[in-house]
GROMACS .gro file of C-alpha atoms in nm:
model
  351
    1UNK     CA    1  -0.004   0.030  -0.020
    2UNK     CA    2   0.305   0.216   0.124
    3UNK     CA    3   0.325   0.485  -0.225
    4UNK     CA    4   0.647   0.644  -0.291
    5UNK     CA    5   0.585   1.028  -0.203
    6UNK     CA    6   0.585   1.279  -0.487
    7UNK     CA    7   0.587   1.572  -0.232
    8UNK     CA    8   0.796   1.562   0.053
    9UNK     CA    9   0.827   1.916   0.166
   10UNK     CA   10   0.553   2.076   0.431
   11UNK     CA   11   0.552   2.417   0.162
   12UNK     CA   12   0.413   2.154  -0.134
   13UNK     CA   13   0.222   2.012   0.053
   14UNK     CA   14   0.032   2.322   0.180
   15UNK     CA   15   0.051   2.451  -0.165
   16UNK     CA   16  -0.179   2.145  -0.278
   17UNK     CA   17  -0.418   2.197   0.022
   18UNK     CA   18  -0.429   2.563  -0.080
   19UNK     CA   19  -0.542   2.492  -0.489
   20UNK     CA   20  -0.781   2.169  -0.388
   21UNK     CA   21  -0.920   2.519  -0.135
   22UNK     CA   22  -0.948   2.685  -0.457
   23UNK     CA   23  -1.122   2.424  -0.670
   24UNK     CA   24  -1.393   2.337  -0.355
   25UNK     CA   25  -1.488   2.733  -0.379
   26UNK     CA   26  -1.494   2.696  -0.753
   27UNK     CA   27  -1.710   2.380  -0.796
   28UNK     CA   28  -1.944   2.475  -0.495
   29UNK     CA   29  -2.073   2.821  -0.655
   30UNK     CA   30  -2.067   2.604  -0.980
   31UNK     CA   31  -2.266   2.374  -0.792
   32UNK     CA   32  -2.512   2.679  -0.614
   33UNK     CA   33  -2.540   2.854  -0.956
   34UNK     CA   34  -2.723   2.541  -1.137
   35UNK     CA   35  -3.050   2.498  -1.140
   36UNK     CA   36  -3.400   2.610  -1.261
   37UNK     CA   37  -3.354   2.968  -1.138
   38UNK     CA   38  -3.115   3.200  -1.251
   39UNK     CA   39  -2.850   3.309  -0.983
   40UNK     CA   40  -2.611   3.620  -1.039
   41UNK     CA   41  -2.269   3.527  -0.937
   42UNK     CA   42  -2.167   3.800  -0.745
   43UNK     CA   43  -2.450   3.772  -0.518
   44UNK     CA   44  -2.400   3.414  -0.428
   45UNK     CA   45  -2.068   3.553  -0.161
   46UNK     CA   46  -2.281   3.846  -0.023
   47UNK     CA   47  -2.609   3.631   0.001
   48UNK     CA   48  -2.391   3.396   0.222
   49UNK     CA   49  -2.227   3.598   0.459
   50UNK     CA   50  -2.511   3.832   0.568
   51UNK     CA   51  -2.723   3.503   0.641
   52UNK     CA   52  -2.367   3.317   0.861
   53UNK     CA   53  -2.348   3.657   1.038
   54UNK     CA   54  -2.676   3.741   1.053
   55UNK     CA   55  -2.588   4.118   0.967
   56UNK     CA   56  -2.699   4.276   0.650
   57UNK     CA   57  -2.323   4.377   0.548
   58UNK     CA   58  -2.460   4.439   0.196
   59UNK     CA   59  -2.672   4.588   0.034
   60UNK     CA   60  -3.034   4.361  -0.081
   61UNK     CA   61  -3.016   4.396  -0.475
   62UNK     CA   62  -3.185   4.047  -0.470
   63UNK     CA   63  -3.529   3.941  -0.455
   64UNK     CA   64  -3.647   3.726  -0.124
   65UNK     CA   65  -3.692   3.392  -0.361
   66UNK     CA   66  -3.341   3.418  -0.438
   67UNK     CA   67  -3.204   3.396  -0.061
   68UNK     CA   68  -3.435   3.135   0.019
   69UNK     CA   69  -3.287   2.942  -0.303
   70UNK     CA   70  -2.984   3.003  -0.192
   71UNK     CA   71  -2.952   2.969   0.152
   72UNK     CA   72  -3.181   2.672   0.228
   73UNK     CA   73  -3.133   2.419  -0.060
   74UNK     CA   74  -2.842   2.517  -0.239
   75UNK     CA   75  -2.601   2.572  -0.006
   76UNK     CA   76  -2.665   2.332   0.235
   77UNK     CA   77  -2.646   2.061  -0.086
   78UNK     CA   78  -2.267   2.183  -0.125
   79UNK     CA   79  -2.208   2.121   0.230
   80UNK     CA   80  -2.421   1.803   0.252
   81UNK     CA   81  -2.144   1.692  -0.033
   82UNK     CA   82  -1.825   1.767   0.110
   83UNK     CA   83  -1.926   1.623   0.398
   84UNK     CA   84  -2.078   1.293   0.245
   85UNK     CA   85  -1.778   1.238   0.028
   86UNK     CA   86  -1.488   1.338   0.284
   87UNK     CA   87  -1.657   1.085   0.550
   88UNK     CA   88  -1.690   0.816   0.239
   89UNK     CA   89  -1.320   0.911   0.116
   90UNK     CA   90  -1.206   0.844   0.526
   91UNK     CA   91  -1.360   0.552   0.622
   92UNK     CA   92  -1.209   0.419   0.263
   93UNK     CA   93  -0.849   0.491   0.442
   94UNK     CA   94  -0.936   0.365   0.739
   95UNK     CA   95  -1.026   0.033   0.584
   96UNK     CA   96  -0.723   0.044   0.365
   97UNK     CA   97  -0.554   0.043   0.662
   98UNK     CA   98  -0.684  -0.189   0.861
   99UNK     CA   99  -0.683  -0.491   0.634
  100UNK     CA  100  -0.374  -0.336   0.444
  101UNK     CA  101  -0.512  -0.373   0.079
  102UNK     CA  102  -0.618  -0.101  -0.148
  103UNK     CA  103  -0.940  -0.265  -0.246
  104UNK     CA  104  -1.153  -0.221   0.059
  105UNK     CA  105  -1.341   0.083   0.123
  106UNK     CA  106  -1.681   0.090   0.211
  107UNK     CA  107  -1.882  -0.024  -0.076
  108UNK     CA  108  -1.672  -0.252  -0.178
  109UNK     CA  109  -1.660  -0.453   0.226
  110UNK     CA  110  -2.049  -0.466   0.173
  111UNK     CA  111  -2.083  -0.153   0.493
  112UNK     CA  112  -2.273   0.073   0.217
  113UNK     CA  113  -2.502  -0.201   0.139
  114UNK     CA  114  -2.571  -0.336   0.511
  115UNK     CA  115  -2.624   0.038   0.626
  116UNK     CA  116  -2.860   0.096   0.336
  117UNK     CA  117  -3.103  -0.191   0.465
  118UNK     CA  118  -3.075  -0.034   0.816
  119UNK     CA  119  -3.193   0.272   0.718
  120UNK     CA  120  -3.469   0.154   0.504
  121UNK     CA  121  -3.563  -0.109   0.779
  122UNK     CA  122  -3.598   0.220   0.965
  123UNK     CA  123  -3.770   0.369   0.687
  124UNK     CA  124  -4.022   0.151   0.549
  125UNK     CA  125  -4.055  -0.102   0.883
  126UNK     CA  126  -4.004   0.175   1.156
  127UNK     CA  127  -3.835  -0.104   1.347
  128UNK     CA  128  -3.650   0.149   1.501
  129UNK     CA  129  -3.910   0.412   1.592
  130UNK     CA  130  -3.742   0.411   1.943
  131UNK     CA  131  -3.504   0.590   1.836
  132UNK     CA  132  -3.787   0.898   1.781
  133UNK     CA  133  -3.624   1.098   1.442
  134UNK     CA  134  -3.332   0.928   1.463
  135UNK     CA  135  -3.457   0.671   1.351
  136UNK     CA  136  -3.344   0.626   0.973
  137UNK     CA  137  -2.915   0.680   1.143
  138UNK     CA  138  -2.977   0.481   1.444
  139UNK     CA  139  -3.082   0.185   1.160
  140UNK     CA  140  -2.821   0.282   0.880
  141UNK     CA  141  -2.577   0.250   1.195
  142UNK     CA  142  -2.642  -0.084   1.323
  143UNK     CA  143  -2.642  -0.220   0.930
  144UNK     CA  144  -2.312  -0.077   0.913
  145UNK     CA  145  -2.182  -0.263   1.230
  146UNK     CA  146  -2.331  -0.614   1.162
  147UNK     CA  147  -2.216  -0.603   0.753
  148UNK     CA  148  -1.850  -0.501   0.807
  149UNK     CA  149  -1.856  -0.768   1.158
  150UNK     CA  150  -1.983  -1.025   0.893
  151UNK     CA  151  -1.763  -0.906   0.596
  152UNK     CA  152  -1.448  -0.913   0.801
  153UNK     CA  153  -1.555  -1.277   0.989
  154UNK     CA  154  -1.603  -1.466   0.645
  155UNK     CA  155  -1.265  -1.322   0.515
  156UNK     CA  156  -1.035  -1.450   0.837
  157UNK     CA  157  -0.845  -1.760   0.803
  158UNK     CA  158  -0.634  -1.840   1.072
  159UNK     CA  159  -0.627  -1.456   1.221
  160UNK     CA  160  -0.511  -1.359   0.865
  161UNK     CA  161  -0.693  -1.152   0.592
  162UNK     CA  162  -0.597  -1.200   0.238
  163UNK     CA  163  -0.721  -0.915  -0.112
  164UNK     CA  164  -0.881  -1.213  -0.304
  165UNK     CA  165  -1.113  -1.333   0.080
  166UNK     CA  166  -1.199  -0.974   0.127
  167UNK     CA  167  -1.325  -0.865  -0.161
  168UNK     CA  168  -1.519  -1.170  -0.255
  169UNK     CA  169  -1.662  -1.142   0.120
  170UNK     CA  170  -1.744  -0.843   0.100
  171UNK     CA  171  -1.946  -0.861  -0.256
  172UNK     CA  172  -2.161  -1.177  -0.069
  173UNK     CA  173  -2.204  -0.985   0.212
  174UNK     CA  174  -2.294  -0.650  -0.035
  175UNK     CA  175  -2.543  -0.909  -0.196
  176UNK     CA  176  -2.659  -1.056   0.099
  177UNK     CA  177  -2.818  -0.719   0.225
  178UNK     CA  178  -2.920  -0.551  -0.094
  179UNK     CA  179  -3.105  -0.881  -0.116
  180UNK     CA  180  -3.250  -0.760   0.196
  181UNK     CA  181  -3.326  -0.446   0.113
  182UNK     CA  182  -3.501  -0.550  -0.225
  183UNK     CA  183  -3.747  -0.725  -0.022
  184UNK     CA  184  -3.820  -0.492   0.191
  185UNK     CA  185  -3.903  -0.279  -0.078
  186UNK     CA  186  -4.121  -0.452  -0.312
  187UNK     CA  187  -4.277  -0.734  -0.040
  188UNK     CA  188  -4.388  -0.412   0.167
  189UNK     CA  189  -4.567  -0.141   0.086
  190UNK     CA  190  -4.564  -0.182  -0.274
  191UNK     CA  191  -4.564   0.141  -0.426
  192UNK     CA  192  -4.566   0.353  -0.144
  193UNK     CA  193  -4.417   0.734  -0.158
  194UNK     CA  194  -4.190   0.585   0.087
  195UNK     CA  195  -4.125   0.232  -0.138
  196UNK     CA  196  -4.077   0.540  -0.381
  197UNK     CA  197  -3.861   0.701  -0.175
  198UNK     CA  198  -3.675   0.443  -0.057
  199UNK     CA  199  -3.575   0.307  -0.431
  200UNK     CA  200  -3.409   0.619  -0.563
  201UNK     CA  201  -3.250   0.672  -0.192
  202UNK     CA  202  -3.084   0.337  -0.286
  203UNK     CA  203  -2.884   0.503  -0.554
  204UNK     CA  204  -2.757   0.777  -0.385
  205UNK     CA  205  -2.906   1.106  -0.340
  206UNK     CA  206  -2.858   1.466  -0.202
  207UNK     CA  207  -3.164   1.642  -0.289
  208UNK     CA  208  -3.285   1.592   0.051
  209UNK     CA  209  -3.031   1.838   0.206
  210UNK     CA  210  -3.114   2.061   0.458
  211UNK     CA  211  -2.989   2.298   0.745
  212UNK     CA  212  -3.097   2.010   1.030
  213UNK     CA  213  -2.931   1.701   0.854
  214UNK     CA  214  -2.633   1.888   0.736
  215UNK     CA  215  -2.584   1.994   1.104
  216UNK     CA  216  -2.557   1.647   1.296
  217UNK     CA  217  -2.368   1.455   1.034
  218UNK     CA  218  -2.088   1.771   1.087
  219UNK     CA  219  -2.125   1.661   1.477
  220UNK     CA  220  -2.070   1.355   1.377
  221UNK     CA  221  -1.797   1.413   1.168
  222UNK     CA  222  -1.587   1.630   1.302
  223UNK     CA  223  -1.571   1.450   1.604
  224UNK     CA  224  -1.496   1.098   1.426
  225UNK     CA  225  -1.224   1.292   1.258
  226UNK     CA  226  -1.075   1.442   1.594
  227UNK     CA  227  -1.065   1.107   1.779
  228UNK     CA  228  -0.893   0.918   1.402
  229UNK     CA  229  -0.604   1.210   1.461
  230UNK     CA  230  -0.509   1.103   1.799
  231UNK     CA  231  -0.414   0.754   1.562
  232UNK     CA  232  -0.218   0.879   1.304
  233UNK     CA  233   0.107   0.715   1.418
  234UNK     CA  234  -0.069   0.393   1.520
  235UNK     CA  235  -0.202   0.366   1.129
  236UNK     CA  236   0.078   0.433   0.983
  237UNK     CA  237   0.266   0.169   1.221
  238UNK     CA  238  -0.023  -0.085   1.186
  239UNK     CA  239   0.051  -0.069   0.802
  240UNK     CA  240   0.400  -0.254   0.832
  241UNK     CA  241   0.202  -0.568   0.984
  242UNK     CA  242   0.094  -0.647   1.309
  243UNK     CA  243   0.399  -0.843   1.436
  244UNK     CA  244   0.580  -0.540   1.363
  245UNK     CA  245   0.334  -0.288   1.503
  246UNK     CA  246   0.311  -0.454   1.817
  247UNK     CA  247   0.679  -0.495   1.879
  248UNK     CA  248   0.687  -0.111   1.786
  249UNK     CA  249   0.487  -0.070   2.071
  250UNK     CA  250   0.093  -0.028   1.964
  251UNK     CA  251  -0.175  -0.216   2.052
  252UNK     CA  252  -0.332  -0.333   1.773
  253UNK     CA  253  -0.653  -0.505   1.888
  254UNK     CA  254  -0.727  -0.094   2.005
  255UNK     CA  255  -0.628   0.069   1.645
  256UNK     CA  256  -0.839  -0.149   1.536
  257UNK     CA  257  -1.124  -0.110   1.709
  258UNK     CA  258  -1.121   0.183   1.705
  259UNK     CA  259  -1.118   0.177   1.258
  260UNK     CA  260  -1.424  -0.043   1.296
  261UNK     CA  261  -1.605   0.177   1.532
  262UNK     CA  262  -1.511   0.504   1.360
  263UNK     CA  263  -1.546   0.339   1.016
  264UNK     CA  264  -1.916   0.199   1.144
  265UNK     CA  265  -2.069   0.494   1.259
  266UNK     CA  266  -1.909   0.779   0.948
  267UNK     CA  267  -2.148   0.490   0.707
  268UNK     CA  268  -2.388   0.476   0.911
  269UNK     CA  269  -2.467   0.822   0.972
  270UNK     CA  270  -2.373   0.914   0.548
  271UNK     CA  271  -2.557   0.645   0.414
  272UNK     CA  272  -2.911   0.771   0.662
  273UNK     CA  273  -2.825   1.110   0.489
  274UNK     CA  274  -2.739   1.093   0.079
  275UNK     CA  275  -2.867   0.692   0.024
  276UNK     CA  276  -2.556   0.483  -0.082
  277UNK     CA  277  -2.309   0.605  -0.275
  278UNK     CA  278  -1.997   0.359  -0.374
  279UNK     CA  279  -1.661   0.421  -0.500
  280UNK     CA  280  -1.571   0.717  -0.357
  281UNK     CA  281  -1.397   0.563  -0.102
  282UNK     CA  282  -1.174   0.373  -0.302
  283UNK     CA  283  -1.135   0.607  -0.519
  284UNK     CA  284  -1.000   0.865  -0.352
  285UNK     CA  285  -0.728   0.748  -0.102
  286UNK     CA  286  -0.620   0.570  -0.376
  287UNK     CA  287  -0.577   0.935  -0.604
  288UNK     CA  288  -0.441   1.155  -0.267
  289UNK     CA  289  -0.197   0.836  -0.170
  290UNK     CA  290  -0.028   0.838  -0.510
  291UNK     CA  291   0.045   1.211  -0.451
  292UNK     CA  292   0.124   1.266  -0.128
  293UNK     CA  293   0.218   0.915   0.054
  294UNK     CA  294   0.090   0.720   0.298
  295UNK     CA  295   0.157   0.879   0.604
  296UNK     CA  296  -0.168   0.972   0.768
  297UNK     CA  297  -0.102   1.279   0.934
  298UNK     CA  298  -0.117   1.442   0.520
  299UNK     CA  299  -0.340   1.141   0.397
  300UNK     CA  300  -0.631   1.184   0.558
  301UNK     CA  301  -0.656   1.617   0.616
  302UNK     CA  302  -0.548   1.573   0.168
  303UNK     CA  303  -0.860   1.294   0.170
  304UNK     CA  304  -1.094   1.537   0.347
  305UNK     CA  305  -1.065   1.773   0.061
  306UNK     CA  306  -1.072   1.586  -0.221
  307UNK     CA  307  -1.348   1.403  -0.154
  308UNK     CA  308  -1.527   1.663  -0.073
  309UNK     CA  309  -1.498   1.793  -0.453
  310UNK     CA  310  -1.522   1.488  -0.564
  311UNK     CA  311  -1.879   1.467  -0.439
  312UNK     CA  312  -1.918   1.748  -0.535
  313UNK     CA  313  -1.907   1.749  -0.871
  314UNK     CA  314  -2.052   1.421  -0.924
  315UNK     CA  315  -2.342   1.549  -0.747
  316UNK     CA  316  -2.321   1.908  -1.035
  317UNK     CA  317  -2.279   1.668  -1.286
  318UNK     CA  318  -2.589   1.441  -1.217
  319UNK     CA  319  -2.757   1.714  -1.166
  320UNK     CA  320  -2.643   1.865  -1.540
  321UNK     CA  321  -2.646   1.538  -1.718
  322UNK     CA  322  -3.026   1.451  -1.810
  323UNK     CA  323  -3.128   1.776  -1.704
  324UNK     CA  324  -3.397   1.975  -1.610
  325UNK     CA  325  -3.459   1.577  -1.440
  326UNK     CA  326  -3.174   1.485  -1.156
  327UNK     CA  327  -2.967   1.106  -1.169
  328UNK     CA  328  -2.882   0.964  -0.882
  329UNK     CA  329  -2.552   1.023  -0.823
  330UNK     CA  330  -2.500   0.687  -0.686
  331UNK     CA  331  -2.488   0.638  -1.047
  332UNK     CA  332  -2.205   0.897  -1.155
  333UNK     CA  333  -1.982   0.776  -0.882
  334UNK     CA  334  -2.015   0.388  -1.015
  335UNK     CA  335  -1.974   0.515  -1.361
  336UNK     CA  336  -1.620   0.625  -1.279
  337UNK     CA  337  -1.512   0.381  -0.985
  338UNK     CA  338  -1.624  -0.007  -1.145
  339UNK     CA  339  -1.364   0.046  -1.439
  340UNK     CA  340  -1.120   0.196  -1.103
  341UNK     CA  341  -1.224  -0.091  -0.877
  342UNK     CA  342  -1.121  -0.319  -1.244
  343UNK     CA  343  -0.772  -0.114  -1.260
  344UNK     CA  344  -0.669  -0.162  -0.892
  345UNK     CA  345  -0.794  -0.540  -0.922
  346UNK     CA  346  -0.539  -0.643  -1.241
  347UNK     CA  347  -0.243  -0.438  -1.135
  348UNK     CA  348  -0.222  -0.613  -0.804
  349UNK     CA  349  -0.305  -0.887  -0.973
  350UNK     CA  350  -0.004  -0.828  -1.233
  351UNK     CA  351   0.253  -0.695  -0.964
   0.00000   0.00000   0.00000
């Protein structure tokens, strides 16, 4: 999994991060501009600053409906795309560190499918209604926990996990939970509004983004990242193998538990608001690792930014490609990620 560092100095790294941030701002403006209602690009920043500060720092030259569209619809969607992409990308990094396998990610290992099944179970069957307004989150997190445990258990043989067994276990787990999800959709309440929502949500969508959803996802994401960054050294050492890590004083059981918990929580929360968006956790970490290397202190911040940028641009494409209709973002990510996944399999086999 280790790769040759193409960016060595701190200055080069910070320049790269700054460049990605500029691209994110440009992509955000582009995303906000796209829609049925035409918006003056110069008004975007003014409206956001006025609403964020709660003051009229810029004189109003726009209609109320324009401000509502930007602040309550399009801007939360941009932020949600960033958080969803960043969360899935970080999960990919964690899974690859845990398994020491560059093919691992929440989608390939079946974690996303498990989270989807749990969320659909909450939406259609109301199994987790005791959680109130957080039933979908609870269901998605529970589904993610069951699926990751099942995948790792199937792939493990005498305490070792090989790439082949892991991929096959992930495919089997994903197929199982996808079948369970379809059974719930087509076996209960066929044709209802809940079923139609679940069908569209299964292939990923950010159309339901709101400030409320964005807020709690952002909080969970921030807490998870803080915890993960406390263990970046352990993640680096874990790539050398469990025996080496233990000889260097790393508590491998603890770090693996942290990885599984953080990956489960992040995937569950992300899937509960966006549905299943595949391959982001595979494509983004691999691309970033080839540029900044495998040290997680550098890798994770870069992956967060690139994951957000990638998802934001995928969302833009999903809204443009069949305009005025909207294509589920999961289709766009699969069209990019599936060929990339096959390329990684072939290159790994060749090596």
